[in-house]
PDB file of C-alpha atoms and ligand atoms in Angstrom:
ATOM      1  CA  MET A   1     -50.639   1.862 -24.121  1.00 77.00           C
ATOM      2  CA  LEU A   2     -46.828   1.827 -23.740  1.00 95.00           C
ATOM      3  CA  PRO A   3     -45.513  -0.014 -20.661  1.00 96.00           C
ATOM      4  CA  PHE A   4     -42.565   2.428 -20.707  1.00 97.00           C
ATOM      5  CA  LYS A   5     -41.038   4.829 -23.197  1.00 95.00           C
ATOM      6  CA  ILE A   6     -37.639   4.653 -24.874  1.00 98.00           C
ATOM      7  CA  ASP A   7     -35.943   7.348 -26.932  1.00 98.00           C
ATOM      8  CA  LEU A   8     -36.163   6.529 -30.656  1.00 98.00           C
ATOM      9  CA  GLU A   9     -36.066  10.157 -31.831  1.00 97.00           C
ATOM     10  CA  GLU A  10     -34.508  10.393 -35.344  1.00 93.00           C
ATOM     11  CA  LYS A  11     -34.402   6.588 -35.704  1.00 98.00           C
ATOM     12  CA  VAL A  12     -35.714   5.154 -38.967  1.00 98.00           C
ATOM     13  CA  ILE A  13     -37.473   1.827 -38.475  1.00 98.00           C
ATOM     14  CA  VAL A  14     -38.725  -0.583 -41.136  1.00 98.00           C
ATOM     15  CA  VAL A  15     -41.531  -2.929 -40.080  1.00 98.00           C
ATOM     16  CA  THR A  16     -42.322  -5.696 -42.586  1.00 98.00           C
ATOM     17  CA  GLY A  17     -45.814  -7.155 -42.337  1.00 97.00           C
ATOM     18  CA  GLY A  18     -46.675  -3.855 -40.651  1.00 97.00           C
ATOM     19  CA  GLY A  19     -50.221  -3.953 -41.960  1.00 97.00           C
ATOM     20  CA  GLY A  20     -50.872  -7.131 -39.940  1.00 95.00           C
ATOM     21  CA  VAL A  21     -52.315  -7.686 -36.485  1.00 93.00           C
ATOM     22  CA  LEU A  22     -49.164  -7.820 -34.344  1.00 96.00           C
ATOM     23  CA  CYS A  23     -46.805  -5.672 -36.388  1.00 97.00           C
ATOM     24  CA  SER A  24     -49.235  -2.773 -36.740  1.00 97.00           C
ATOM     25  CA  ILE A  25     -49.243  -2.614 -32.930  1.00 97.00           C
ATOM     26  CA  PHE A  26     -45.425  -2.833 -32.933  1.00 98.00           C
ATOM     27  CA  ALA A  27     -45.269   0.026 -35.456  1.00 98.00           C
ATOM     28  CA  GLU A  28     -47.601   2.208 -33.404  1.00 98.00           C
ATOM     29  CA  ALA A  29     -45.579   1.609 -30.224  1.00 98.00           C
ATOM     30  CA  LEU A  30     -42.267   2.432 -31.937  1.00 98.00           C
ATOM     31  CA  ALA A  31     -43.801   5.590 -33.432  1.00 98.00           C
ATOM     32  CA  GLN A  32     -44.939   6.687 -29.969  1.00 98.00           C
ATOM     33  CA  CYS A  33     -41.256   6.585 -28.951  1.00 98.00           C
ATOM     34  CA  GLY A  34     -40.421   9.115 -31.681  1.00 98.00           C
ATOM     35  CA  ALA A  35     -39.192   6.877 -34.533  1.00 98.00           C
ATOM     36  CA  LYS A  36     -39.965   7.436 -38.193  1.00 98.00           C
ATOM     37  CA  ILE A  37     -41.701   4.264 -39.311  1.00 98.00           C
ATOM     38  CA  ALA A  38     -41.771   2.682 -42.773  1.00 98.00           C
ATOM     39  CA  ILE A  39     -44.537   0.106 -42.928  1.00 98.00           C
ATOM     40  CA  LEU A  40     -43.965  -2.515 -45.603  1.00 98.00           C
ATOM     41  CA  ASP A  41     -46.688  -4.960 -46.512  1.00 98.00           C
ATOM     42  CA  LEU A  42     -47.726  -7.036 -49.505  1.00 98.00           C
ATOM     43  CA  LYS A  43     -51.125  -5.385 -49.154  1.00 97.00           C
ATOM     44  CA  GLU A  44     -50.628  -1.691 -49.814  1.00 97.00           C
ATOM     45  CA  GLU A  45     -53.971  -0.691 -48.295  1.00 98.00           C
ATOM     46  CA  THR A  46     -53.141  -2.253 -44.914  1.00 97.00           C
ATOM     47  CA  ALA A  47     -49.660  -0.682 -44.897  1.00 98.00           C
ATOM     48  CA  VAL A  48     -51.165   2.737 -45.651  1.00 98.00           C
ATOM     49  CA  LYS A  49     -53.908   2.207 -43.065  1.00 98.00           C
ATOM     50  CA  THR A  50     -51.351   1.579 -40.293  1.00 98.00           C
ATOM     51  CA  ALA A  51     -49.272   4.552 -41.464  1.00 98.00           C
ATOM     52  CA  ASP A  52     -52.335   6.821 -41.545  1.00 98.00           C
ATOM     53  CA  LYS A  53     -53.285   5.767 -38.020  1.00 98.00           C
ATOM     54  CA  ILE A  54     -49.784   6.635 -36.795  1.00 98.00           C
ATOM     55  CA  SER A  55     -49.787   9.981 -38.634  1.00 98.00           C
ATOM     56  CA  GLY A  56     -53.284  10.724 -37.299  1.00 98.00           C
ATOM     57  CA  ASN A  57     -51.920  10.292 -33.772  1.00 97.00           C
ATOM     58  CA  GLY A  58     -49.090  12.754 -34.412  1.00 97.00           C
ATOM     59  CA  GLY A  59     -46.414  10.233 -35.415  1.00 98.00           C
ATOM     60  CA  THR A  60     -44.336   9.930 -38.583  1.00 98.00           C
ATOM     61  CA  ALA A  61     -44.959   6.987 -40.904  1.00 98.00           C
ATOM     62  CA  ILE A  62     -45.292   5.897 -44.508  1.00 98.00           C
ATOM     63  CA  GLY A  63     -46.981   2.803 -45.868  1.00 98.00           C
ATOM     64  CA  ILE A  64     -45.295   1.095 -48.805  1.00 98.00           C
ATOM     65  CA  ALA A  65     -46.337  -1.950 -50.835  1.00 98.00           C
ATOM     66  CA  ALA A  66     -43.439  -4.411 -50.798  1.00 98.00           C
ATOM     67  CA  ASN A  67     -42.903  -8.134 -51.123  1.00 98.00           C
ATOM     68  CA  VAL A  68     -40.384  -9.576 -48.652  1.00 98.00           C
ATOM     69  CA  LEU A  69     -39.686 -12.355 -51.159  1.00 98.00           C
ATOM     70  CA  GLU A  70     -38.462 -10.034 -53.923  1.00 98.00           C
ATOM     71  CA  ILE A  71     -35.171  -8.157 -53.677  1.00 98.00           C
ATOM     72  CA  GLU A  72     -36.225  -5.617 -56.367  1.00 98.00           C
ATOM     73  CA  SER A  73     -39.399  -4.793 -54.465  1.00 98.00           C
ATOM     74  CA  LEU A  74     -37.409  -4.306 -51.236  1.00 98.00           C
ATOM     75  CA  GLU A  75     -34.750  -2.183 -53.002  1.00 98.00           C
ATOM     76  CA  LYS A  76     -37.520   0.003 -54.416  1.00 98.00           C
ATOM     77  CA  ALA A  77     -38.993   0.441 -50.936  1.00 98.00           C
ATOM     78  CA  LYS A  78     -35.538   1.243 -49.534  1.00 98.00           C
ATOM     79  CA  LYS A  79     -35.066   4.014 -52.087  1.00 98.00           C
ATOM     80  CA  ILE A  80     -38.360   5.627 -51.043  1.00 98.00           C
ATOM     81  CA  ILE A  81     -37.462   5.296 -47.340  1.00 98.00           C
ATOM     82  CA  ASN A  82     -33.945   6.721 -47.817  1.00 98.00           C
ATOM     83  CA  GLU A  83     -35.292   9.712 -49.758  1.00 98.00           C
ATOM     84  CA  LYS A  84     -38.080  10.425 -47.292  1.00 98.00           C
ATOM     85  CA  PHE A  85     -36.551   9.490 -43.913  1.00 98.00           C
ATOM     86  CA  GLY A  86     -32.820   8.799 -44.460  1.00 98.00           C
ATOM     87  CA  ALA A  87     -30.817   5.646 -43.712  1.00 98.00           C
ATOM     88  CA  VAL A  88     -32.481   2.767 -41.849  1.00 98.00           C
ATOM     89  CA  ASP A  89     -31.481   2.124 -38.204  1.00 98.00           C
ATOM     90  CA  ILE A  90     -33.745  -0.743 -37.175  1.00 98.00           C
ATOM     91  CA  LEU A  91     -35.562  -3.549 -38.984  1.00 98.00           C
ATOM     92  CA  ILE A  92     -38.495  -5.550 -37.609  1.00 98.00           C
ATOM     93  CA  ASN A  93     -38.976  -8.694 -39.720  1.00 98.00           C
ATOM     94  CA  GLY A  94     -42.671  -9.220 -39.011  1.00 98.00           C
ATOM     95  CA  ALA A  95     -44.065 -10.653 -42.257  1.00 97.00           C
ATOM     96  CA  GLY A  96     -44.785 -14.342 -41.780  1.00 96.00           C
ATOM     97  CA  GLY A  97     -47.470 -16.952 -41.484  1.00 93.00           C
ATOM     98  CA  ASN A  98     -48.672 -20.434 -42.339  1.00 92.00           C
ATOM     99  CA  HIS A  99     -50.340 -21.975 -45.419  1.00 92.00           C
ATOM    100  CA  PRO A 100     -53.260 -24.461 -45.292  1.00 90.00           C
ATOM    101  CA  LYS A 101     -51.503 -26.697 -47.845  1.00 92.00           C
ATOM    102  CA  GLY A 102     -48.618 -27.226 -45.403  1.00 93.00           C
ATOM    103  CA  THR A 103     -51.044 -28.381 -42.702  1.00 94.00           C
ATOM    104  CA  THR A 104     -52.402 -31.863 -41.843  1.00 96.00           C
ATOM    105  CA  THR A 105     -56.047 -32.182 -40.815  1.00 94.00           C
ATOM    106  CA  LYS A 106     -55.330 -34.440 -37.865  1.00 95.00           C
ATOM    107  CA  GLU A 107     -52.661 -34.409 -35.176  1.00 96.00           C
ATOM    108  CA  TYR A 108     -51.776 -38.088 -35.672  1.00 96.00           C
ATOM    109  CA  LEU A 109     -51.709 -40.521 -38.581  1.00 96.00           C
ATOM    110  CA  TYR A 110     -54.285 -43.317 -38.222  1.00 95.00           C
ATOM    111  CA  LYS A 111     -54.308 -46.438 -40.392  1.00 93.00           C
ATOM    112  CA  GLU A 112     -58.030 -46.086 -41.153  1.00 91.00           C
ATOM    113  CA  ASP A 113     -57.497 -42.625 -42.629  1.00 91.00           C
ATOM    114  CA  LEU A 114     -55.281 -44.078 -45.344  1.00 89.00           C
ATOM    115  CA  LYS A 115     -58.134 -45.999 -46.979  1.00 87.00           C
ATOM    116  CA  ASP A 116     -60.630 -43.325 -47.949  1.00 78.00           C
ATOM    117  CA  HIS A 117     -59.621 -39.878 -46.943  1.00 76.00           C
ATOM    118  CA  SER A 118     -60.625 -37.445 -49.651  1.00 81.00           C
ATOM    119  CA  ASP A 119     -61.970 -35.079 -46.970  1.00 89.00           C
ATOM    120  CA  ILE A 120     -58.763 -34.868 -44.929  1.00 93.00           C
ATOM    121  CA  THR A 121     -55.112 -34.020 -45.581  1.00 95.00           C
ATOM    122  CA  THR A 122     -52.769 -36.660 -44.186  1.00 95.00           C
ATOM    123  CA  PHE A 123     -48.993 -36.383 -44.011  1.00 96.00           C
ATOM    124  CA  PHE A 124     -48.824 -38.113 -47.411  1.00 95.00           C
ATOM    125  CA  ASP A 125     -51.047 -35.465 -49.031  1.00 94.00           C
ATOM    126  CA  LEU A 126     -49.000 -32.448 -47.937  1.00 95.00           C
ATOM    127  CA  ASP A 127     -48.376 -30.281 -50.971  1.00 95.00           C
ATOM    128  CA  PRO A 128     -44.704 -29.342 -51.530  1.00 96.00           C
ATOM    129  CA  LYS A 129     -45.924 -25.977 -52.840  1.00 96.00           C
ATOM    130  CA  GLY A 130     -47.631 -25.249 -49.510  1.00 95.00           C
ATOM    131  CA  ILE A 131     -44.463 -26.263 -47.640  1.00 97.00           C
ATOM    132  CA  GLU A 132     -42.323 -24.132 -49.923  1.00 97.00           C
ATOM    133  CA  PHE A 133     -44.644 -21.135 -49.557  1.00 97.00           C
ATOM    134  CA  THR A 134     -44.403 -21.310 -45.767  1.00 97.00           C
ATOM    135  CA  PHE A 135     -40.632 -21.810 -45.691  1.00 98.00           C
ATOM    136  CA  ASN A 136     -40.116 -18.963 -48.117  1.00 98.00           C
ATOM    137  CA  LEU A 137     -42.423 -16.483 -46.416  1.00 98.00           C
ATOM    138  CA  ASN A 138     -40.960 -16.998 -42.946  1.00 98.00           C
ATOM    139  CA  PHE A 139     -37.293 -17.732 -43.677  1.00 98.00           C
ATOM    140  CA  ILE A 140     -36.483 -16.115 -47.033  1.00 98.00           C
ATOM    141  CA  GLY A 141     -38.879 -13.322 -46.036  1.00 98.00           C
ATOM    142  CA  THR A 142     -36.636 -12.647 -43.028  1.00 98.00           C
ATOM    143  CA  LEU A 143     -33.326 -13.109 -44.866  1.00 98.00           C
ATOM    144  CA  LEU A 144     -33.959 -10.810 -47.861  1.00 98.00           C
ATOM    145  CA  PRO A 145     -35.107  -7.712 -45.897  1.00 99.00           C
ATOM    146  CA  SER A 146     -32.117  -8.270 -43.577  1.00 98.00           C
ATOM    147  CA  GLN A 147     -29.809  -8.241 -46.623  1.00 98.00           C
ATOM    148  CA  VAL A 148     -31.363  -5.118 -48.109  1.00 98.00           C
ATOM    149  CA  PHE A 149     -31.826  -2.940 -45.006  1.00 98.00           C
ATOM    150  CA  SER A 150     -28.787  -3.926 -42.930  1.00 98.00           C
ATOM    151  CA  LYS A 151     -26.552  -2.259 -45.542  1.00 97.00           C
ATOM    152  CA  ASP A 152     -27.765   1.059 -44.083  1.00 98.00           C
ATOM    153  CA  MET A 153     -27.130  -0.055 -40.517  1.00 98.00           C
ATOM    154  CA  ILE A 154     -23.445  -0.825 -40.695  1.00 96.00           C
ATOM    155  CA  ASP A 155     -21.670   1.086 -37.909  1.00 79.00           C
ATOM    156  CA  LYS A 156     -24.826   3.088 -37.116  1.00 92.00           C
ATOM    157  CA  GLU A 157     -25.208   3.536 -33.377  1.00 95.00           C
ATOM    158  CA  GLY A 158     -27.999   1.400 -31.935  1.00 96.00           C
ATOM    159  CA  ALA A 159     -28.651  -0.560 -35.129  1.00 98.00           C
ATOM    160  CA  CYS A 160     -30.581  -3.769 -34.680  1.00 98.00           C
ATOM    161  CA  ILE A 161     -32.798  -6.375 -36.300  1.00 99.00           C
ATOM    162  CA  ILE A 162     -35.731  -8.062 -34.566  1.00 99.00           C
ATOM    163  CA  ASN A 163     -37.084 -11.276 -36.080  1.00 98.00           C
ATOM    164  CA  ILE A 164     -40.415 -12.848 -35.188  1.00 98.00           C
ATOM    165  CA  SER A 165     -40.250 -16.527 -34.310  1.00 98.00           C
ATOM    166  CA  SER A 166     -42.950 -18.618 -32.628  1.00 97.00           C
ATOM    167  CA  MET A 167     -43.639 -21.308 -30.012  1.00 96.00           C
ATOM    168  CA  ASN A 168     -43.423 -23.957 -32.731  1.00 96.00           C
ATOM    169  CA  ALA A 169     -39.712 -23.165 -33.135  1.00 98.00           C
ATOM    170  CA  TYR A 170     -38.997 -24.781 -29.736  1.00 97.00           C
ATOM    171  CA  THR A 171     -41.248 -27.837 -30.058  1.00 97.00           C
ATOM    172  CA  PRO A 172     -43.222 -28.322 -33.277  1.00 97.00           C
ATOM    173  CA  LEU A 173     -46.971 -27.860 -32.968  1.00 95.00           C
ATOM    174  CA  THR A 174     -49.160 -30.659 -34.308  1.00 96.00           C
ATOM    175  CA  LYS A 175     -50.584 -30.290 -37.840  1.00 95.00           C
ATOM    176  CA  ILE A 176     -48.179 -27.538 -39.000  1.00 95.00           C
ATOM    177  CA  PRO A 177     -44.804 -29.096 -39.915  1.00 97.00           C
ATOM    178  CA  ALA A 178     -43.882 -26.422 -42.449  1.00 97.00           C
ATOM    179  CA  TYR A 179     -44.624 -23.439 -40.206  1.00 96.00           C
ATOM    180  CA  SER A 180     -42.851 -25.127 -37.292  1.00 97.00           C
ATOM    181  CA  GLY A 181     -39.739 -25.882 -39.361  1.00 98.00           C
ATOM    182  CA  ALA A 182     -39.727 -22.412 -40.889  1.00 98.00           C
ATOM    183  CA  LYS A 183     -39.891 -20.654 -37.512  1.00 98.00           C
ATOM    184  CA  ALA A 184     -37.170 -22.960 -36.131  1.00 98.00           C
ATOM    185  CA  ALA A 185     -35.104 -21.714 -39.072  1.00 98.00           C
ATOM    186  CA  VAL A 186     -35.903 -18.107 -38.096  1.00 98.00           C
ATOM    187  CA  SER A 187     -34.666 -18.676 -34.516  1.00 98.00           C
ATOM    188  CA  ASN A 188     -31.548 -20.417 -35.830  1.00 98.00           C
ATOM    189  CA  PHE A 189     -30.889 -17.632 -38.355  1.00 98.00           C
ATOM    190  CA  THR A 190     -31.271 -15.051 -35.580  1.00 99.00           C
ATOM    191  CA  LYS A 191     -28.233 -16.594 -33.857  1.00 98.00           C
ATOM    192  CA  TRP A 192     -26.303 -16.920 -37.095  1.00 98.00           C
ATOM    193  CA  LEU A 193     -26.892 -13.319 -38.134  1.00 98.00           C
ATOM    194  CA  ALA A 194     -26.121 -11.980 -34.636  1.00 98.00           C
ATOM    195  CA  VAL A 195     -22.692 -13.607 -34.827  1.00 98.00           C
ATOM    196  CA  HIS A 196     -22.121 -12.550 -38.431  1.00 98.00           C
ATOM    197  CA  MET A 197     -23.050  -8.901 -37.807  1.00 98.00           C
ATOM    198  CA  SER A 198     -21.256  -8.536 -34.475  1.00 97.00           C
ATOM    199  CA  LYS A 199     -18.170  -6.786 -35.931  1.00 97.00           C
ATOM    200  CA  VAL A 200     -20.314  -4.114 -37.618  1.00 97.00           C
ATOM    201  CA  ASP A 201     -22.384  -3.401 -34.498  1.00 96.00           C
ATOM    202  CA  ILE A 202     -25.763  -4.692 -35.611  1.00 98.00           C
ATOM    203  CA  ARG A 203     -27.508  -6.636 -32.863  1.00 98.00           C
ATOM    204  CA  VAL A 204     -29.947  -9.342 -33.953  1.00 98.00           C
ATOM    205  CA  ASN A 205     -32.584 -10.818 -31.635  1.00 99.00           C
ATOM    206  CA  ALA A 206     -36.032 -12.355 -31.960  1.00 99.00           C
ATOM    207  CA  ILE A 207     -39.335 -12.484 -30.139  1.00 98.00           C
ATOM    208  CA  ALA A 208     -41.286 -15.757 -29.991  1.00 98.00           C
ATOM    209  CA  PRO A 209     -44.895 -14.851 -29.304  1.00 98.00           C
ATOM    210  CA  GLY A 210     -46.988 -17.500 -27.596  1.00 97.00           C
ATOM    211  CA  PHE A 211     -50.711 -17.636 -28.325  1.00 96.00           C
ATOM    212  CA  PHE A 212     -52.518 -14.388 -28.866  1.00 92.00           C
ATOM    213  CA  LEU A 213     -56.222 -14.264 -29.486  1.00 86.00           C
ATOM    214  CA  THR A 214     -56.582 -11.977 -32.486  1.00 82.00           C
ATOM    215  CA  LYS A 215     -59.266 -11.405 -35.122  1.00 75.00           C
ATOM    216  CA  GLN A 216     -57.227 -13.552 -37.500  1.00 71.00           C
ATOM    217  CA  ASN A 217     -57.185 -16.745 -35.429  1.00 82.00           C
ATOM    218  CA  GLU A 218     -60.388 -16.325 -33.409  1.00 83.00           C
ATOM    219  CA  LYS A 219     -62.243 -18.790 -35.682  1.00 81.00           C
ATOM    220  CA  LEU A 220     -59.643 -21.462 -34.829  1.00 82.00           C
ATOM    221  CA  LEU A 221     -59.783 -20.731 -31.131  1.00 91.00           C
ATOM    222  CA  LEU A 222     -63.371 -19.696 -30.400  1.00 92.00           C
ATOM    223  CA  ASN A 223     -66.658 -21.443 -31.119  1.00 94.00           C
ATOM    224  CA  ASP A 224     -69.624 -19.371 -32.296  1.00 92.00           C
ATOM    225  CA  ASP A 225     -70.881 -19.091 -28.702  1.00 94.00           C
ATOM    226  CA  GLY A 226     -67.510 -17.667 -27.553  1.00 90.00           C
ATOM    227  CA  SER A 227     -66.360 -20.865 -25.792  1.00 92.00           C
ATOM    228  CA  PHE A 228     -62.912 -22.307 -26.544  1.00 93.00           C
ATOM    229  CA  THR A 229     -62.450 -24.828 -29.373  1.00 94.00           C
ATOM    230  CA  GLU A 230     -60.707 -28.141 -28.602  1.00 93.00           C
ATOM    231  CA  ARG A 231     -57.380 -26.705 -29.845  1.00 91.00           C
ATOM    232  CA  ALA A 232     -57.806 -23.573 -27.719  1.00 95.00           C
ATOM    233  CA  GLU A 233     -58.502 -25.747 -24.653  1.00 96.00           C
ATOM    234  CA  LYS A 234     -55.298 -27.687 -25.344  1.00 95.00           C
ATOM    235  CA  ILE A 235     -53.309 -24.451 -25.590  1.00 96.00           C
ATOM    236  CA  ILE A 236     -54.744 -23.096 -22.338  1.00 96.00           C
ATOM    237  CA  ASN A 237     -54.083 -26.410 -20.553  1.00 96.00           C
ATOM    238  CA  GLN A 238     -50.448 -26.192 -21.715  1.00 97.00           C
ATOM    239  CA  THR A 239     -50.114 -22.561 -20.609  1.00 97.00           C
ATOM    240  CA  PRO A 240     -49.324 -22.276 -16.880  1.00 97.00           C
ATOM    241  CA  MET A 241     -50.862 -18.773 -16.796  1.00 98.00           C
ATOM    242  CA  GLU A 242     -54.088 -20.301 -18.178  1.00 96.00           C
ATOM    243  CA  ARG A 243     -54.914 -17.574 -20.678  1.00 96.00           C
ATOM    244  CA  PHE A 244     -54.077 -16.208 -24.108  1.00 96.00           C
ATOM    245  CA  GLY A 245     -51.741 -13.237 -24.434  1.00 96.00           C
ATOM    246  CA  LYS A 246     -52.836  -9.745 -25.401  1.00 94.00           C
ATOM    247  CA  PRO A 247     -50.865  -8.325 -28.361  1.00 94.00           C
ATOM    248  CA  GLU A 248     -49.835  -5.277 -26.301  1.00 95.00           C
ATOM    249  CA  GLU A 249     -48.052  -7.662 -23.904  1.00 97.00           C
ATOM    250  CA  LEU A 250     -45.343  -8.056 -26.580  1.00 98.00           C
ATOM    251  CA  ILE A 251     -44.493  -4.352 -26.563  1.00 98.00           C
ATOM    252  CA  GLY A 252     -42.304  -4.305 -23.447  1.00 98.00           C
ATOM    253  CA  THR A 253     -40.034  -7.010 -24.905  1.00 98.00           C
ATOM    254  CA  LEU A 254     -39.908  -5.233 -28.270  1.00 98.00           C
ATOM    255  CA  LEU A 255     -38.920  -1.877 -26.704  1.00 98.00           C
ATOM    256  CA  TRP A 256     -36.324  -3.548 -24.462  1.00 98.00           C
ATOM    257  CA  LEU A 257     -34.733  -5.348 -27.425  1.00 98.00           C
ATOM    258  CA  VAL A 258     -34.560  -2.287 -29.706  1.00 98.00           C
ATOM    259  CA  ASP A 259     -33.203   0.010 -26.995  1.00 98.00           C
ATOM    260  CA  ASN A 260     -29.420  -0.100 -27.086  1.00 97.00           C
ATOM    261  CA  LYS A 261     -29.209   1.372 -23.570  1.00 96.00           C
ATOM    262  CA  ALA A 262     -31.414  -1.371 -22.149  1.00 98.00           C
ATOM    263  CA  SER A 263     -30.202  -4.413 -24.111  1.00 98.00           C
ATOM    264  CA  GLY A 264     -26.917  -3.320 -25.733  1.00 98.00           C
ATOM    265  CA  PHE A 265     -25.168  -6.561 -24.713  1.00 98.00           C
ATOM    266  CA  VAL A 266     -28.118  -8.834 -25.610  1.00 98.00           C
ATOM    267  CA  ASN A 267     -27.422 -10.516 -28.938  1.00 98.00           C
ATOM    268  CA  GLY A 268     -28.663 -13.614 -30.753  1.00 98.00           C
ATOM    269  CA  ILE A 269     -31.493 -14.569 -28.409  1.00 98.00           C
ATOM    270  CA  THR A 270     -35.128 -15.424 -29.008  1.00 98.00           C
ATOM    271  CA  VAL A 271     -37.357 -14.247 -26.174  1.00 98.00           C
ATOM    272  CA  PRO A 272     -40.510 -16.271 -25.547  1.00 98.00           C
ATOM    273  CA  VAL A 273     -43.522 -14.186 -24.500  1.00 98.00           C
ATOM    274  CA  ASP A 274     -45.862 -17.045 -23.810  1.00 98.00           C
ATOM    275  CA  GLY A 275     -47.290 -17.241 -20.284  1.00 98.00           C
ATOM    276  CA  GLY A 276     -44.902 -20.150 -19.607  1.00 98.00           C
ATOM    277  CA  PHE A 277     -46.079 -22.347 -22.544  1.00 98.00           C
ATOM    278  CA  SER A 278     -42.574 -23.234 -23.753  1.00 97.00           C
ATOM    279  CA  SER A 279     -41.358 -24.035 -20.224  1.00 97.00           C
ATOM    280  CA  TYR A 280     -44.141 -26.453 -19.327  1.00 97.00           C
ATOM    281  CA  SER A 281     -43.705 -30.148 -20.140  1.00 95.00           C
ATOM    282  CA  GLY A 282     -47.369 -30.874 -19.484  1.00 91.00           C
ATOM    283  CA  VAL A 283     -46.568 -32.847 -16.323  1.00 92.00           C
TER     284      VAL A 283
HETATM  285  P1  NAD B 301     -50.829 -11.113 -39.891  1.00 88.92           P
HETATM  286  O1  NAD B 301     -51.226 -12.062 -40.985  1.00 88.92           O
HETATM  287  O2  NAD B 301     -51.886 -10.261 -39.285  1.00 88.92           O
HETATM  288  O3  NAD B 301     -49.658 -10.190 -40.424  1.00 88.92           O
HETATM  289  C1  NAD B 301     -48.745 -10.601 -41.384  1.00 88.92           C
HETATM  290  C2  NAD B 301     -48.638  -9.500 -42.421  1.00 88.92           C
HETATM  291  O4  NAD B 301     -47.620  -9.891 -43.344  1.00 88.92           O
HETATM  292  C3  NAD B 301     -49.943  -9.298 -43.225  1.00 88.92           C
HETATM  293  O5  NAD B 301     -50.325  -7.944 -43.181  1.00 88.92           O
HETATM  294  C4  NAD B 301     -49.554  -9.726 -44.642  1.00 88.92           C
HETATM  295  O6  NAD B 301     -50.192  -8.983 -45.664  1.00 88.92           O
HETATM  296  C5  NAD B 301     -48.047  -9.502 -44.637  1.00 88.92           C
HETATM  297  N1  NAD B 301     -47.372 -10.314 -45.649  1.00 88.92           N
HETATM  298  C6  NAD B 301     -47.656 -11.592 -46.017  1.00 88.92           C
HETATM  299  N2  NAD B 301     -46.852 -11.984 -47.000  1.00 88.92           N
HETATM  300  C7  NAD B 301     -46.034 -10.939 -47.267  1.00 88.92           C
HETATM  301  C8  NAD B 301     -44.988 -10.719 -48.208  1.00 88.92           C
HETATM  302  N3  NAD B 301     -44.610 -11.675 -49.066  1.00 88.92           N
HETATM  303  N4  NAD B 301     -44.377  -9.520 -48.217  1.00 88.92           N
HETATM  304  C9  NAD B 301     -44.747  -8.542 -47.357  1.00 88.92           C
HETATM  305  N5  NAD B 301     -45.733  -8.690 -46.458  1.00 88.92           N
HETATM  306  C10 NAD B 301     -46.366  -9.867 -46.414  1.00 88.92           C
HETATM  307  O7  NAD B 301     -50.091 -11.996 -38.805  1.00 88.92           O
HETATM  308  P2  NAD B 301     -49.690 -11.675 -37.295  1.00 88.92           P
HETATM  309  O8  NAD B 301     -50.480 -12.616 -36.439  1.00 88.92           O
HETATM  310  O9  NAD B 301     -49.719 -10.241 -36.982  1.00 88.92           O
HETATM  311  O10 NAD B 301     -48.199 -12.218 -37.310  1.00 88.92           O
HETATM  312  C11 NAD B 301     -47.060 -11.386 -37.422  1.00 88.92           C
HETATM  313  C12 NAD B 301     -45.835 -12.247 -37.207  1.00 88.92           C
HETATM  314  O11 NAD B 301     -45.921 -12.877 -35.927  1.00 88.92           O
HETATM  315  C13 NAD B 301     -45.719 -13.387 -38.219  1.00 88.92           C
HETATM  316  O12 NAD B 301     -44.360 -13.598 -38.501  1.00 88.92           O
HETATM  317  C14 NAD B 301     -46.290 -14.569 -37.484  1.00 88.92           C
HETATM  318  O13 NAD B 301     -45.795 -15.770 -38.001  1.00 88.92           O
HETATM  319  C15 NAD B 301     -45.798 -14.278 -36.080  1.00 88.92           C
HETATM  320  N6  NAD B 301     -46.550 -14.913 -34.998  1.00 88.92           N
HETATM  321  C16 NAD B 301     -47.862 -14.631 -34.756  1.00 88.92           C
HETATM  322  C17 NAD B 301     -48.508 -15.221 -33.666  1.00 88.92           C
HETATM  323  C18 NAD B 301     -49.949 -14.937 -33.339  1.00 88.92           C
HETATM  324  O14 NAD B 301     -50.455 -15.483 -32.361  1.00 88.92           O
HETATM  325  N7  NAD B 301     -50.640 -14.080 -34.090  1.00 88.92           N
HETATM  326  C19 NAD B 301     -47.802 -16.101 -32.839  1.00 88.92           C
HETATM  327  C20 NAD B 301     -46.464 -16.360 -33.125  1.00 88.92           C
HETATM  328  C21 NAD B 301     -45.836 -15.752 -34.197  1.00 88.92           C
END
């Protein structure tokens, strides 16, 4: 499944959210290049499942329950990783996502919806807790693991951090103000951290995946008969390549960004992998 192989022999890589759809594929690809992978996820069973799959295919991995929003939980995970694998070389900050309470029902505010709207969430009904959850998970959940694991990386050859941003970081997507703002913060922080870490040789870059049809979002994008929903149609119409991405199409960018030989002078960028979505104005 790898588009090409890079040499990650003896590298220790932490993948947060590694039990999830995209990051489990990232973890498997990095393991195939010889790295020792620590999969961190809030859900222990999914972390262990990804690790077992890697081990079953001859790779080296452990699954650890950890919360990217709690320093103590991350420190505990780091201790296990250091004892089992040694010091961390690379961090993939994959844990992230949206919350329904930070999401409006409609794309636009209409006057008539203000009268009786118990069945929809307007801008005025957005719950600060939902907004806070989304900001924390994506931004604080990127900052804290970076604090904890980059301590190991200082002056280690080929050390790097990869954050996961999104299309909504460039131009906000309708309905999801919190997730859009949080991912914009992730892209911004990627630049900040790249500058901050430049004297201790830790490169920091990000990937901004476009739209990938996965089990998790298929209900939003596909009707029961397999046809596209209205939102899916809008996405496809805005994507010059006229299709959704396949998760494995992110792997080439990931391997390029973690490989010091290939991208050793690339620092502070967010790479869109989006079939042209973020370049197209719609006209
Ligand atoms: P996913 O929900 O399958 O994976 C996210 C994982 O993070 C889950 O396994 C979840 O248990 C874990 N997680 C949640 N909260 C956590 C916490 N507090 N501590 C530790 N782990 C936690 O999602 P995915 O689609 O694979 O997305 C992975 C990343 O890619 C996310 O940052 C997401 O925002 C981003 N992204 C996804 C898409 C897409 O199309 N799927 C597009 C753009 C960006």
